[in-house]
Amino acid sequence: MYIIITIVFYIIGLFLLYVVIETGVRKGINTSIIGKFMEKEYGIKEDRKSFLDNDLDND
């Protein structure tokens, strides 16, 4: 029983770590000088939406 709970908490922790790193990298690239240059020069902008983008702060 304890092993199952440990595995579940481990998976939840990994998922939260993934969300934090993914959000930080995405915002870091978009606000960097190179990211702004690429968006301005080439019109490259990532508009892909994920289910993580829809949160209660947007309502």
C-alpha positions as semicolon CSV with decimal commas, in nm:
position;residue;x (nm);y (nm);z (nm)
1;M;0,000;0,000;0,000
2;Y;0,280;0,244;0,087
3;I;0,456;0,169;-0,240
4;I;0,149;0,267;-0,443
5;I;0,110;0,596;-0,255
6;T;0,479;0,669;-0,303
7;I;0,455;0,604;-0,677
8;V;0,147;0,826;-0,709
9;F;0,317;1,113;-0,525
10;Y;0,628;1,066;-0,739
11;I;0,424;1,089;-1,060
12;I;0,238;1,398;-0,937
13;G;0,569;1,559;-0,842
14;L;0,720;1,487;-1,182
15;F;0,414;1,632;-1,355
16;L;0,432;1,952;-1,149
17;L;0,805;1,979;-1,220
18;Y;0,733;1,939;-1,593
19;V;0,470;2,215;-1,584
20;V;0,701;2,457;-1,401
21;I;0,999;2,394;-1,630
22;E;0,792;2,404;-1,948
23;T;0,626;2,732;-1,850
24;G;0,957;2,889;-1,748
25;V;1,130;2,790;-2,070
26;R;0,842;2,908;-2,288
27;K;0,818;3,247;-2,116
28;G;1,195;3,278;-2,104
29;I;1,233;3,223;-2,476
30;N;0,944;3,452;-2,566
31;T;1,081;3,740;-2,358
32;S;1,446;3,697;-2,458
33;I;1,618;3,926;-2,707
34;I;1,657;3,645;-2,958
35;G;1,294;3,541;-2,921
36;K;1,175;3,897;-2,980
37;F;1,411;3,930;-3,278
38;M;1,283;3,609;-3,438
39;E;0,923;3,713;-3,384
40;K;0,986;4,057;-3,535
41;E;1,214;3,949;-3,820
42;Y;1,056;3,620;-3,928
43;G;0,709;3,639;-3,780
44;I;0,766;3,317;-3,586
45;K;0,525;3,295;-3,299
46;E;0,412;2,980;-3,122
47;D;0,034;2,992;-3,087
48;R;-0,007;2,634;-2,980
49;K;-0,246;2,608;-2,690
50;S;-0,234;2,334;-2,433
51;F;-0,479;2,241;-2,163
52;L;-0,236;2,393;-1,913
53;D;-0,289;2,740;-2,063
54;N;-0,654;2,743;-1,963
55;D;-0,656;2,828;-1,596
56;L;-0,877;3,025;-1,360
57;D;-0,665;3,341;-1,392
58;N;-0,785;3,390;-1,749
59;D;-1,153;3,408;-1,654
